Short mmCIF file of C-alpha atoms in Angstrom, two decimals:
data_model
loop_
_atom_site.label_atom_id
_atom_site.label_comp_id
_atom_site.label_asym_id
_atom_site.label_seq_id
_atom_site.Cartn_x
_atom_site.Cartn_y
_atom_site.Cartn_z
CA UNK K 216 -179.35 17.39 6.67
CA UNK K 217 -182.39 18.62 4.81
CA UNK K 218 -180.54 18.52 1.51
CA UNK K 219 -181.11 15.30 -0.39
CA UNK K 220 -177.76 15.33 -2.09
CA UNK K 221 -175.77 15.76 1.08
CA UNK K 222 -177.58 12.81 2.68
CA UNK K 223 -176.85 10.37 -0.10
CA UNK K 224 -173.41 11.63 -1.09
CA UNK K 225 -172.30 11.95 2.52
CA UNK K 226 -173.38 8.38 3.15
CA UNK K 227 -171.55 7.17 0.09
CA UNK K 228 -168.34 9.01 0.81
CA UNK K 229 -168.17 8.38 4.52
CA UNK K 230 -170.50 5.50 5.33
CA UNK K 231 -169.30 2.69 3.09
CA UNK K 232 -166.05 1.00 2.25
CA UNK K 233 -164.35 1.35 -1.16
CA UNK K 234 -165.33 -2.19 -2.12
CA UNK K 235 -168.99 -1.44 -1.59
CA UNK K 236 -168.58 1.82 -3.46
CA UNK K 237 -167.29 -0.07 -6.49
CA UNK K 238 -170.33 -2.30 -6.39
CA UNK K 239 -172.54 0.74 -6.26
CA UNK K 240 -171.18 2.02 -9.56
CA UNK K 241 -172.66 -0.99 -11.32
CA UNK K 242 -176.20 -0.15 -10.27
CA UNK K 243 -177.88 2.12 -12.81
CA UNK K 244 -180.11 4.06 -10.43
CA UNK K 245 -177.28 4.77 -8.03
CA UNK K 246 -175.21 6.14 -10.89
CA UNK K 247 -177.93 8.55 -11.98
CA UNK K 248 -178.69 9.60 -8.41
CA UNK K 249 -175.02 10.32 -7.73
CA UNK K 250 -174.79 12.29 -10.95
CA UNK K 251 -177.84 14.37 -10.03
CA UNK K 252 -176.56 15.06 -6.56
CA UNK K 253 -173.24 16.55 -7.66
CA UNK K 254 -172.80 20.30 -8.09
CA UNK K 255 -173.17 21.58 -11.70
CA UNK K 256 -169.47 21.87 -12.55
CA UNK K 257 -168.64 18.36 -11.36
CA UNK K 258 -171.63 17.03 -13.28
CA UNK K 259 -170.45 18.79 -16.44
CA UNK K 260 -166.95 17.33 -16.11
CA UNK K 261 -168.33 13.81 -15.65
CA UNK K 262 -170.56 14.10 -18.68
CA UNK K 263 -167.63 15.27 -20.79
CA UNK K 264 -165.59 12.34 -19.60
CA UNK K 265 -168.31 9.87 -20.39
CA UNK K 266 -168.27 10.88 -24.04
CA UNK K 267 -164.54 10.28 -24.39
CA UNK K 268 -162.59 7.04 -24.47
CA UNK K 269 -162.24 7.22 -20.70
CA UNK K 270 -158.81 8.80 -20.36
CA UNK K 271 -158.07 12.46 -20.83
CA UNK K 272 -154.70 14.03 -20.22
CA UNK K 273 -154.33 16.49 -17.37
CA UNK K 274 -153.21 19.20 -19.73
CA UNK K 275 -156.44 18.98 -21.73
CA UNK K 276 -158.51 19.01 -18.58
CA UNK K 277 -156.87 22.19 -17.37
CA UNK K 278 -157.76 23.94 -20.62
CA UNK K 279 -161.42 23.36 -19.90
CA UNK K 280 -161.45 26.18 -17.41
CA UNK K 281 -160.74 29.83 -18.12
CA UNK K 282 -157.98 31.61 -16.27
CA UNK K 283 -160.23 32.74 -13.44
CA UNK K 284 -162.08 29.45 -13.25
CA UNK K 285 -159.06 27.30 -12.44
CA UNK K 286 -159.75 27.33 -8.73
CA UNK K 287 -163.29 26.07 -9.16
CA UNK K 288 -162.16 23.50 -11.69
CA UNK K 289 -159.54 22.17 -9.30
CA UNK K 290 -162.07 21.98 -6.46
CA UNK K 291 -164.54 20.05 -8.63
CA UNK K 292 -161.82 17.61 -9.76
CA UNK K 293 -160.81 17.02 -6.15
CA UNK K 294 -164.36 16.25 -5.18
CA UNK K 295 -164.68 13.71 -7.99
CA UNK K 296 -161.43 12.08 -6.98
CA UNK K 297 -162.62 11.83 -3.38
CA UNK K 298 -165.67 9.95 -4.63
CA UNK K 299 -163.40 7.69 -6.69
CA UNK K 300 -165.14 8.65 -9.88
CA UNK K 301 -161.96 10.05 -11.37
CA UNK K 302 -158.51 8.65 -10.85
CA UNK K 303 -155.15 10.14 -11.63
CA UNK K 304 -152.65 7.89 -13.33
CA UNK K 305 -149.60 8.03 -15.54
CA UNK K 306 -149.97 6.80 -19.07
CA UNK K 307 -147.06 6.82 -21.47
CA UNK K 308 -145.24 9.32 -19.35
CA UNK K 309 -148.19 11.75 -19.29
CA UNK K 310 -150.41 12.48 -16.33
CA UNK K 311 -153.98 11.52 -17.16
CA UNK K 312 -157.37 11.42 -15.55
CA UNK K 313 -159.39 8.22 -15.90
CA UNK K 314 -163.06 7.86 -15.21
CA UNK K 315 -164.29 4.76 -13.38
CA UNK K 316 -165.06 2.25 -16.10
CA UNK K 317 -168.32 0.75 -14.89
CA UNK K 318 -169.62 4.19 -13.91
CA UNK K 319 -168.95 5.42 -17.42
CA UNK K 320 -170.65 2.40 -18.95
CA UNK K 321 -173.76 2.84 -16.81
CA UNK K 322 -173.85 6.55 -17.49
CA UNK K 323 -173.68 6.03 -21.25
CA UNK K 324 -176.37 3.40 -21.03
CA UNK K 325 -178.60 5.73 -19.04
CA UNK K 326 -178.02 8.61 -21.42
CA UNK K 327 -178.59 6.65 -24.59
CA UNK K 328 -181.35 4.27 -23.72
CA UNK K 329 -182.90 5.82 -20.62
CA UNK K 330 -183.36 4.10 -17.30
CA UNK K 331 -184.87 0.81 -18.28
CA UNK K 332 -187.72 -0.16 -16.06
CA UNK K 333 -186.22 -3.57 -15.43
CA UNK K 334 -188.77 -4.77 -12.97
CA UNK K 335 -192.20 -4.00 -14.32
CA UNK K 336 -192.28 -5.71 -17.67
CA UNK K 337 -195.96 -6.37 -17.12
CA UNK K 338 -198.52 -4.20 -15.47
CA UNK K 339 -200.93 -5.19 -12.75
CA UNK K 340 -204.60 -5.55 -13.73
CA UNK K 341 -206.59 -2.32 -13.48
CA UNK K 342 -208.57 -3.52 -10.47
CA UNK K 343 -205.46 -4.02 -8.41
CA UNK K 344 -204.19 -0.45 -8.72
CA UNK K 345 -205.01 1.40 -5.50
CA UNK K 346 -205.98 5.03 -5.79
CA UNK K 347 -203.90 7.86 -4.37
CA UNK K 348 -205.97 8.23 -1.22
CA UNK K 349 -205.37 4.63 -0.15
CA UNK K 350 -201.63 4.95 -0.81
CA UNK K 351 -201.44 8.16 1.20
CA UNK K 352 -203.46 6.71 4.05
CA UNK K 353 -201.26 3.61 4.27
CA UNK K 354 -198.05 5.64 4.22
CA UNK K 355 -199.35 7.98 6.89
CA UNK K 356 -200.57 5.13 9.06
CA UNK K 357 -197.27 3.26 9.04
CA UNK K 358 -195.08 6.32 9.47
CA UNK K 359 -197.23 7.75 12.24
CA UNK K 360 -197.19 4.42 14.05
CA UNK K 361 -193.40 4.72 14.07
CA UNK K 362 -193.46 8.32 15.32
CA UNK K 363 -196.09 7.53 17.93
CA UNK K 364 -193.97 4.68 19.20
CA UNK K 365 -191.03 7.07 19.39
CA UNK K 366 -193.00 9.58 21.43
CA UNK K 367 -194.94 7.16 23.60
CA UNK K 368 -192.49 4.34 24.09
CA UNK K 369 -195.38 1.92 24.33
CA UNK K 370 -197.97 0.80 21.90
CA UNK K 371 -197.32 -1.14 18.77
CA UNK K 372 -194.65 -0.56 16.22
CA UNK K 373 -195.65 -0.75 12.57
CA UNK K 374 -195.63 -4.34 11.32
CA UNK K 375 -194.79 -5.80 7.96
CA UNK K 376 -197.80 -6.96 5.96
CA UNK K 377 -198.18 -10.70 6.54
CA UNK K 378 -198.52 -11.65 2.89
CA UNK K 379 -194.88 -10.85 2.24
CA UNK K 380 -193.68 -13.55 4.62
CA UNK K 381 -190.52 -11.84 5.67
CA UNK K 382 -189.04 -11.03 9.05
CA UNK K 383 -189.88 -7.52 10.12
CA UNK K 384 -187.35 -4.93 11.28
CA UNK K 385 -186.89 -4.52 14.99
CA UNK K 386 -188.19 -0.96 15.09
CA UNK K 387 -187.27 -0.43 18.71
CA UNK K 388 -183.74 -1.65 18.15
CA UNK K 389 -183.45 0.62 15.14
CA UNK K 390 -184.57 3.69 17.07
CA UNK K 391 -182.30 2.89 20.00
CA UNK K 392 -179.33 2.39 17.67
CA UNK K 393 -180.06 5.73 16.02
CA UNK K 394 -179.91 7.40 19.41
CA UNK K 395 -183.52 8.52 19.26
CA UNK K 396 -184.61 6.38 22.18
CA UNK K 397 -182.73 5.25 25.21
CA UNK K 398 -183.37 2.27 27.41
CA UNK K 399 -185.08 3.48 30.51
CA UNK K 400 -184.07 1.17 33.32
CA UNK K 401 -186.21 2.70 35.99
CA UNK K 402 -189.31 0.64 35.17
CA UNK K 403 -188.85 -2.76 36.62
CA UNK K 404 -191.61 -4.61 34.89
CA UNK K 405 -190.28 -4.16 31.39
CA UNK K 406 -187.34 -2.46 29.78
CA UNK K 407 -189.21 0.26 28.02
CA UNK K 408 -187.30 2.86 26.09
CA UNK K 409 -187.96 6.59 26.34
CA UNK K 410 -187.35 9.36 23.86
CA UNK K 411 -184.05 11.24 24.03
CA UNK K 412 -183.00 14.78 23.21
CA UNK K 413 -182.01 13.75 19.70
CA UNK K 414 -185.39 12.10 19.42
CA UNK K 415 -187.11 15.44 20.07
CA UNK K 416 -185.02 17.13 17.42
CA UNK K 417 -185.84 14.28 15.05
CA UNK K 418 -189.58 14.84 15.64
CA UNK K 419 -189.32 18.49 14.73
CA UNK K 420 -187.31 17.88 11.58
CA UNK K 421 -188.85 17.81 8.12
CA UNK K 422 -190.12 14.60 6.59
CA UNK K 423 -187.11 14.03 4.36
CA UNK K 424 -184.62 14.28 7.25
CA UNK K 425 -186.71 11.88 9.30
CA UNK K 426 -187.02 9.37 6.47
CA UNK K 427 -183.37 9.56 5.58
CA UNK K 428 -182.35 9.25 9.25
CA UNK K 429 -184.32 6.03 9.67
CA UNK K 430 -183.27 4.56 6.33
CA UNK K 431 -179.64 5.38 6.96
CA UNK K 432 -179.76 3.63 10.29
CA UNK K 433 -181.39 0.67 8.57
CA UNK K 434 -178.60 0.55 5.98
CA UNK K 435 -175.93 0.72 8.70
CA UNK K 436 -177.72 -2.15 10.38
CA UNK K 437 -177.61 -4.16 7.16
CA UNK K 438 -173.91 -3.52 6.88
CA UNK K 439 -173.21 -4.61 10.41
CA UNK K 440 -175.43 -7.66 10.21
CA UNK K 441 -174.10 -9.43 7.15
CA UNK K 442 -170.54 -10.72 7.00
CA UNK K 443 -168.10 -8.71 4.88
CA UNK K 444 -168.45 -10.85 1.79
CA UNK K 445 -172.19 -10.68 1.35
CA UNK K 446 -172.60 -7.37 3.15
CA UNK K 447 -171.30 -5.24 0.35
CA UNK K 448 -173.63 -6.76 -2.17
CA UNK K 449 -176.66 -6.37 0.05
CA UNK K 450 -175.93 -2.75 0.76
CA UNK K 451 -175.45 -1.84 -2.88
CA UNK K 452 -178.62 -3.71 -3.80
CA UNK K 453 -180.49 -1.96 -1.01
CA UNK K 454 -179.35 1.49 -2.09
CA UNK K 455 -180.18 0.77 -5.68
CA UNK K 456 -183.59 -0.56 -4.76
CA UNK K 457 -184.38 2.53 -2.72
CA UNK K 458 -183.35 4.87 -5.48
CA UNK K 459 -185.28 2.84 -8.02
CA UNK K 460 -188.44 3.51 -6.04
CA UNK K 461 -188.38 7.21 -6.47
CA UNK K 462 -186.45 7.81 -9.64
CA UNK K 463 -188.81 6.04 -11.98
CA UNK K 464 -191.49 8.24 -13.34
CA UNK K 465 -194.65 6.83 -14.74
CA UNK K 466 -194.76 3.08 -14.44
CA UNK K 467 -193.22 2.48 -11.05
CA UNK K 468 -195.01 -0.55 -9.81
CA UNK K 469 -192.93 -3.58 -8.99
CA UNK K 470 -193.89 -7.20 -9.14
CA UNK K 471 -192.90 -9.04 -6.01
CA UNK K 472 -192.29 -12.31 -7.77
CA UNK K 473 -189.68 -10.79 -10.07
CA UNK K 474 -187.41 -9.46 -7.33
CA UNK K 475 -184.28 -11.22 -6.18
CA UNK K 476 -184.10 -12.69 -2.64
CA UNK K 477 -182.21 -9.83 -1.08
CA UNK K 478 -184.57 -7.38 -2.73
CA UNK K 479 -187.60 -9.22 -1.38
CA UNK K 480 -186.37 -8.81 2.18
CA UNK K 481 -185.68 -5.15 1.62
CA UNK K 482 -189.08 -4.68 0.01
CA UNK K 483 -190.78 -6.21 3.05
CA UNK K 484 -188.94 -3.80 5.32
CA UNK K 485 -189.88 -0.86 3.15
CA UNK K 486 -193.53 -1.92 3.36
CA UNK K 487 -193.21 -1.92 7.09
CA UNK K 488 -191.93 1.64 7.07
CA UNK K 489 -194.69 2.76 4.73
CA UNK K 490 -192.66 3.35 1.59
CA UNK K 491 -194.35 0.57 -0.40
CA UNK K 492 -197.88 -0.77 -0.40
CA UNK K 493 -198.39 -4.44 -1.30
CA UNK K 494 -201.54 -5.19 -3.25
CA UNK K 495 -202.53 -8.58 -4.58
CA UNK K 496 -203.83 -8.71 -8.12
CA UNK K 497 -203.91 -11.15 -10.99
CA UNK K 498 -202.27 -13.90 -8.98
CA UNK K 499 -199.20 -11.78 -8.24
CA UNK K 500 -198.25 -9.39 -5.48
CA UNK K 501 -197.61 -5.84 -6.65
CA UNK K 502 -195.70 -3.21 -4.75
CA UNK K 503 -196.74 0.39 -5.17
CA UNK K 504 -194.43 3.16 -4.01
CA UNK K 505 -196.05 5.82 -1.85
CA UNK K 506 -195.34 9.50 -1.41
CA UNK K 507 -192.69 8.68 1.19
CA UNK K 508 -190.62 6.88 -1.44
CA UNK K 509 -190.81 9.90 -3.74
CA UNK K 510 -189.71 12.22 -0.94
CA UNK K 511 -186.78 9.97 -0.07
CA UNK K 512 -185.39 9.60 -3.55
CA UNK K 513 -186.21 13.10 -4.70
CA UNK K 514 -184.26 14.76 -1.94
CA UNK K 515 -185.70 17.32 0.45
CA UNK K 516 -187.09 20.09 -1.63
CA UNK K 517 -188.68 18.30 -4.58
CA UNK K 518 -191.25 16.10 -2.94
CA UNK K 519 -191.55 18.21 0.18
CA UNK K 520 -192.78 21.42 -1.37
CA UNK K 521 -195.73 19.75 -3.04
CA UNK K 522 -196.59 17.67 -0.03
CA UNK K 523 -196.35 20.48 2.47
CA UNK K 524 -199.05 22.48 0.81
CA UNK K 525 -201.64 19.76 1.18
CA UNK K 526 -200.54 18.64 4.62
CA UNK K 527 -200.07 21.91 6.46
CA UNK K 528 -202.20 22.30 9.55
CA UNK K 529 -200.67 24.92 11.85
CA UNK K 530 -201.69 28.57 12.12
CA UNK K 531 -199.56 30.87 14.28
CA UNK K 532 -200.91 34.26 15.28
CA UNK K 533 -198.97 37.29 16.38
CA UNK K 534 -200.45 37.01 19.86
CA UNK K 535 -198.50 33.74 20.22
CA UNK K 536 -201.60 31.61 19.81
CA UNK K 537 -201.22 28.39 17.85
CA UNK K 538 -204.11 26.63 16.15
CA UNK K 539 -203.52 23.20 14.64
CA UNK K 540 -206.22 21.45 12.63
CA UNK K 541 -205.24 17.87 13.21
CA UNK K 542 -206.64 14.61 14.48
CA UNK K 543 -203.29 12.87 14.75
CA UNK K 544 -201.95 12.12 18.22
CA UNK K 545 -198.38 12.35 16.98
CA UNK K 546 -198.76 15.88 15.67
CA UNK K 547 -200.38 16.99 18.92
CA UNK K 548 -197.59 15.36 20.90
CA UNK K 549 -194.94 17.10 18.82
CA UNK K 550 -196.62 20.48 19.25
CA UNK K 551 -196.91 19.99 22.99
CA UNK K 552 -193.13 19.82 23.21
CA UNK K 553 -192.88 23.57 22.85
CA UNK K 554 -196.46 24.90 22.89
CA UNK K 555 -198.61 25.04 25.99
CA UNK K 556 -201.89 23.28 25.25
CA UNK K 557 -204.95 25.34 26.10
CA UNK K 558 -207.74 23.44 24.41
CA UNK K 559 -207.77 20.02 22.75
CA UNK K 560 -210.80 19.31 20.57
CA UNK K 561 -211.33 16.22 18.40
CA UNK K 562 -210.06 18.02 15.32
CA UNK K 563 -208.36 21.11 16.70
CA UNK K 564 -205.46 21.86 19.00
CA UNK K 565 -205.34 25.36 20.52
CA UNK K 566 -202.26 26.44 22.37
CA UNK K 567 -200.03 29.34 23.31
CA UNK K 568 -196.26 29.67 22.99
CA UNK K 569 -195.24 30.94 26.39
CA UNK K 570 -191.85 31.66 27.88
CA UNK K 571 -192.11 28.51 30.00
CA UNK K 572 -193.03 26.22 27.14
CA UNK K 573 -190.33 27.65 24.88
CA UNK K 574 -187.60 27.56 27.52
CA UNK K 575 -188.44 23.99 28.50
CA UNK K 576 -188.07 23.00 24.85
CA UNK K 577 -184.81 24.95 24.63
CA UNK K 578 -183.67 23.10 27.71
CA UNK K 579 -184.30 19.82 25.87
CA UNK K 580 -181.80 20.88 23.25
CA UNK K 581 -184.17 22.04 20.54
CA UNK K 582 -183.00 25.28 18.95
CA UNK K 583 -185.18 28.27 18.11
CA UNK K 584 -184.50 27.74 14.38
CA UNK K 585 -185.88 24.22 14.60
CA UNK K 586 -189.04 25.40 16.27
CA UNK K 587 -189.65 28.20 13.78
CA UNK K 588 -188.78 25.91 10.85
CA UNK K 589 -191.26 23.34 12.10
CA UNK K 590 -194.03 25.91 12.33
CA UNK K 591 -193.18 27.21 8.88
CA UNK K 592 -193.07 23.81 7.21
CA UNK K 593 -196.37 22.62 8.57
CA UNK K 594 -198.18 25.89 8.00
CA UNK K 595 -201.82 25.69 7.01
CA UNK K 596 -202.31 26.62 3.33
CA UNK K 597 -204.16 29.79 4.29
CA UNK K 598 -201.44 30.88 6.67
CA UNK K 599 -198.74 29.88 4.22
CA UNK K 600 -200.08 32.40 1.73
CA UNK K 601 -199.21 35.34 3.93
CA UNK K 602 -195.66 36.60 4.30
CA UNK K 603 -194.03 35.92 6.70
CA UNK K 604 -195.70 32.62 7.49
CA UNK K 605 -194.75 32.69 11.13
CA UNK K 606 -195.21 36.26 12.47
CA UNK K 607 -191.85 37.92 12.96
CA UNK K 608 -192.81 38.81 16.55
CA UNK K 609 -193.09 35.16 17.43
CA UNK K 610 -189.93 34.08 15.61
CA UNK K 611 -187.88 36.90 17.12
CA UNK K 612 -189.19 36.29 20.61
CA UNK K 613 -188.25 32.60 20.52
CA UNK K 614 -184.77 33.61 19.39
CA UNK K 615 -184.52 36.12 22.22
CA UNK K 616 -185.57 33.52 24.77
CA UNK K 617 -182.77 31.32 23.50
CA UNK K 618 -180.26 34.15 23.83
CA UNK K 619 -181.38 34.78 27.39
CA UNK K 620 -180.41 31.28 28.37
CA UNK K 621 -176.83 31.87 27.24
CA UNK K 622 -176.54 35.36 28.67
CA UNK K 623 -174.20 34.38 31.45
CA UNK K 624 -171.30 32.07 30.64
CA UNK K 625 -168.89 30.67 33.14
CA UNK K 626 -165.62 28.84 32.51
CA UNK K 627 -163.29 27.42 35.09
CA UNK K 628 -160.07 29.20 34.14
CA UNK K 629 -156.55 30.32 35.05
CA UNK K 630 -155.63 33.99 34.79
CA UNK K 631 -152.00 34.80 33.93
CA UNK K 632 -150.82 38.18 35.06
CA UNK K 633 -147.59 40.15 35.55
CA UNK K 634 -145.72 38.99 32.48
CA UNK K 635 -142.09 40.05 32.65
CA UNK K 636 -141.94 41.13 29.04
CA UNK K 637 -144.14 41.90 26.08
CA UNK K 638 -142.63 39.07 24.01
CA UNK K 639 -143.40 36.50 26.66
CA UNK K 640 -147.00 37.68 26.68
CA UNK K 641 -147.34 37.61 22.87
CA UNK K 642 -145.78 34.15 22.74
CA UNK K 643 -148.14 32.86 25.40
CA UNK K 644 -151.16 34.28 23.54
CA UNK K 645 -150.04 32.57 20.32
CA UNK K 646 -149.54 29.27 22.08
CA UNK K 647 -152.97 29.51 23.68
CA UNK K 648 -154.55 30.28 20.34
CA UNK K 649 -152.89 27.26 18.76
CA UNK K 650 -154.26 25.05 21.50
CA UNK K 651 -157.65 26.56 20.76
CA UNK K 652 -157.83 27.63 24.40
CA UNK K 653 -157.76 31.41 24.40
CA UNK K 654 -160.58 32.57 26.66
CA UNK K 655 -159.59 36.17 27.34
CA UNK K 656 -156.74 38.54 26.60
CA UNK K 657 -156.04 42.15 27.49
CA UNK K 658 -153.05 43.67 25.73
CA UNK K 659 -153.04 46.85 27.79
CA UNK K 660 -152.56 45.11 31.11
CA UNK K 661 -150.94 41.96 29.65
CA UNK K 662 -153.42 39.50 31.07
CA UNK K 663 -154.37 36.13 29.62
CA UNK K 664 -156.96 33.49 30.57
CA UNK K 665 -157.10 29.86 29.50
CA UNK K 666 -159.27 26.94 30.67
CA UNK K 667 -158.10 25.40 33.93
CA UNK K 668 -157.51 22.03 32.30
CA UNK K 669 -154.71 23.45 30.15
CA UNK K 670 -152.80 25.05 33.02
CA UNK K 671 -150.12 22.35 32.93
CA UNK K 672 -149.45 22.81 29.22
CA UNK K 673 -149.28 26.59 29.55
CA UNK K 674 -146.94 26.40 32.54
CA UNK K 675 -144.43 24.21 30.70
CA UNK K 676 -144.65 26.49 27.69
CA UNK K 677 -144.01 29.59 29.82
CA UNK K 678 -141.05 27.99 31.57
CA UNK K 679 -139.49 27.05 28.24
CA UNK K 680 -140.04 30.50 26.79
CA UNK K 681 -138.57 32.19 29.83
CA UNK K 682 -135.48 30.04 29.58
CA UNK K 683 -135.24 30.77 25.86
CA UNK K 684 -135.57 34.50 26.40
CA UNK K 685 -133.10 34.36 29.29
CA UNK K 686 -135.44 35.95 31.82
CA UNK M 170 -142.53 35.26 37.82
CA UNK M 171 -145.78 35.17 35.93
CA UNK M 172 -148.62 35.03 38.39
CA UNK M 173 -151.31 32.42 37.77
CA UNK M 174 -154.66 32.67 39.54
CA UNK M 175 -157.31 29.99 39.56
CA UNK M 176 -160.94 30.99 39.34
CA UNK M 177 -163.95 31.20 37.12
CA UNK M 178 -164.12 33.48 34.09
CA UNK M 179 -167.55 35.07 33.73
CA UNK M 180 -168.61 36.37 30.31
CA UNK M 181 -171.74 38.37 29.68
CA UNK M 182 -173.13 41.63 28.36
CA UNK M 183 -172.34 44.98 29.98
CA UNK M 184 -175.53 45.22 32.03
CA UNK M 185 -175.07 41.78 33.51
CA UNK M 186 -171.45 42.42 34.45
CA UNK M 187 -172.43 45.70 36.07
CA UNK M 188 -175.08 43.87 38.06
CA UNK M 189 -172.53 41.33 39.28
CA UNK M 190 -170.21 44.14 40.32
CA UNK M 191 -173.02 45.77 42.27
CA UNK M 192 -173.69 42.43 43.91
CA UNK M 193 -170.05 42.25 44.85
CA UNK M 194 -170.09 45.72 46.38
CA UNK M 195 -173.17 44.95 48.43
CA UNK M 196 -171.47 41.99 50.09
CA UNK M 197 -169.43 42.26 53.27
CA UNK M 198 -165.74 42.74 52.56
CA UNK M 199 -165.02 39.20 53.76
CA UNK M 200 -167.45 37.69 51.27
CA UNK M 201 -166.53 39.57 48.14
CA UNK M 202 -165.91 37.28 45.24
CA UNK M 203 -164.42 39.26 42.39
CA UNK M 204 -160.72 38.54 42.20
CA UNK M 205 -158.68 41.68 42.06
CA UNK M 206 -158.05 43.31 38.73
CA UNK M 207 -161.48 42.61 37.34
CA UNK M 208 -161.00 42.36 33.68
CA UNK M 209 -163.13 44.55 31.45
CA UNK M 210 -166.67 45.54 30.49
CA UNK M 211 -167.77 42.06 29.50
CA UNK M 212 -165.54 39.77 31.57
CA UNK M 213 -164.99 39.12 35.26
CA UNK M 214 -162.89 36.75 37.29
CA UNK M 215 -164.57 35.37 40.39
CA UNK M 216 -163.83 32.81 43.09
CA UNK M 217 -164.96 29.29 42.45
CA UNK M 218 -166.72 28.91 45.77
CA UNK M 219 -169.17 31.67 44.91
CA UNK M 220 -170.27 30.40 41.51
CA UNK M 221 -173.65 28.95 42.56
CA UNK M 222 -174.38 32.02 44.64
CA UNK M 223 -173.77 34.34 41.70
CA UNK M 224 -175.80 32.12 39.37
CA UNK M 225 -178.71 32.09 41.79
CA UNK M 226 -178.69 35.85 42.27
CA UNK M 227 -178.52 36.46 38.53
CA UNK M 228 -181.48 34.11 37.95
CA UNK M 229 -183.49 35.89 40.64
CA UNK M 230 -182.69 39.23 39.05
CA UNK M 231 -183.73 38.04 35.58
CA UNK M 232 -186.92 36.55 37.01
CA UNK M 233 -187.81 39.86 38.65
CA UNK M 234 -187.57 41.58 35.27
CA UNK M 235 -190.14 39.30 33.68
CA UNK M 236 -193.83 39.81 33.60
CA UNK M 237 -196.39 37.10 32.98
CA UNK M 238 -199.96 38.33 32.91
CA UNK M 239 -201.45 36.32 35.78
CA UNK M 240 -204.96 36.36 34.31
CA UNK M 241 -203.86 33.90 31.65
CA UNK M 242 -202.69 31.36 34.21
CA UNK M 243 -206.15 31.06 35.69
CA UNK M 244 -207.88 30.19 32.42
#
């Protein structure tokens, strides 16, 4: 989930219908993003195709790989076919591969004339350009409001800036639909929603996974909302708009007045989430992308690595003490999930990772890798310089605590004993393995155990086999 | 005829299984819970009625092996 390419490509291959996929191939930014997210061999094949007339015979394609590269070539071609970028057809009695026409056109356009900055033909006046600190502060404020709402369940959700005059997203509905919050019906005064197990894992994930999780839920919501006719267009426009935010380098400001209607609504929602900052200047409203937009479009590692260095705040010592230089309530709340708080000062959180705190977090469904990864990602720059960032004692001990929880495993099962013949036993073991139900086998004493639920299936199998073997 | 026995399959490391066997031995013959022909070093077959009892005893045993410096609790 932390890999940018898998997020986007997975969404495209599994999340949208073929009709919407076709519409996506017309959008220039989507085309480039898809190209960048493919593995090197598939990318190479696509680029070769884009320079041809569009159809290449299968025989020629198979000569592109050496004798020991055929397997990899075939795998790459299959992947491209699954994405509908390449299609197999028969032309004049020959088997050929054809590249998707609009994809090829967009790709050529991008290669030859670069990604045209279609939106910002004019620039905002100098006075209206906010400096980096304001952008960062706005992004942090909006995103933390969302996370704080997730943790607390009360308080205000981030709101869309009023000057954009658009309906804001129902943040609570979005989080509930994503499975991060669940309606808590115990309070009678109001239906407040509390955080779920998945919500805790979401909090400990890296920024890219969080962003992509929320945006993906938002896109699914868009899909479900609109009727099939308009829905496809909206989704493709939304994806293109999102990619456009991060992929442009240099002049990436957008003028609100120049966007289409669907794009205006999406822009308002992105402002609400903290990806865009609206600033009025020169009679127009300008939208500036923030760091969050860069992280989203760049995929996990690109934007993250730079950001993490400035934003790290956690120091972990080998005596299991945790020091976090932070003033943010959200970060303290996230740390308290698995660290016992000893001291809380206005700008410092001091805690200890104890067996109790770690096992209660493990009981919530958070894994030891998530905890260690969280501590590593948010490491203070001075701690990050030392190797390993999180002391190996601490990392190993959290892993051991997790293993302790699974030390004893119990399954309700049926034990089969006293098989009349070796063949009957072997056959039963095979059948159990096919059902995926083999819990235990001992060849020496011919004993077999399967889950109790499958007893009926095993009994019928054994009766048939015995009849077949004439026992 | 193949004999089928219902019960609970217990999987764990060698030390844990040995502990459960010791627990079994220390019970009165009427209350023993390991079904005959206990399987091997890392598996056991026990009666369903005794599952919570075994779980509780194993937790108590693991708790007794832990040490938390009490001074820290009174900070």
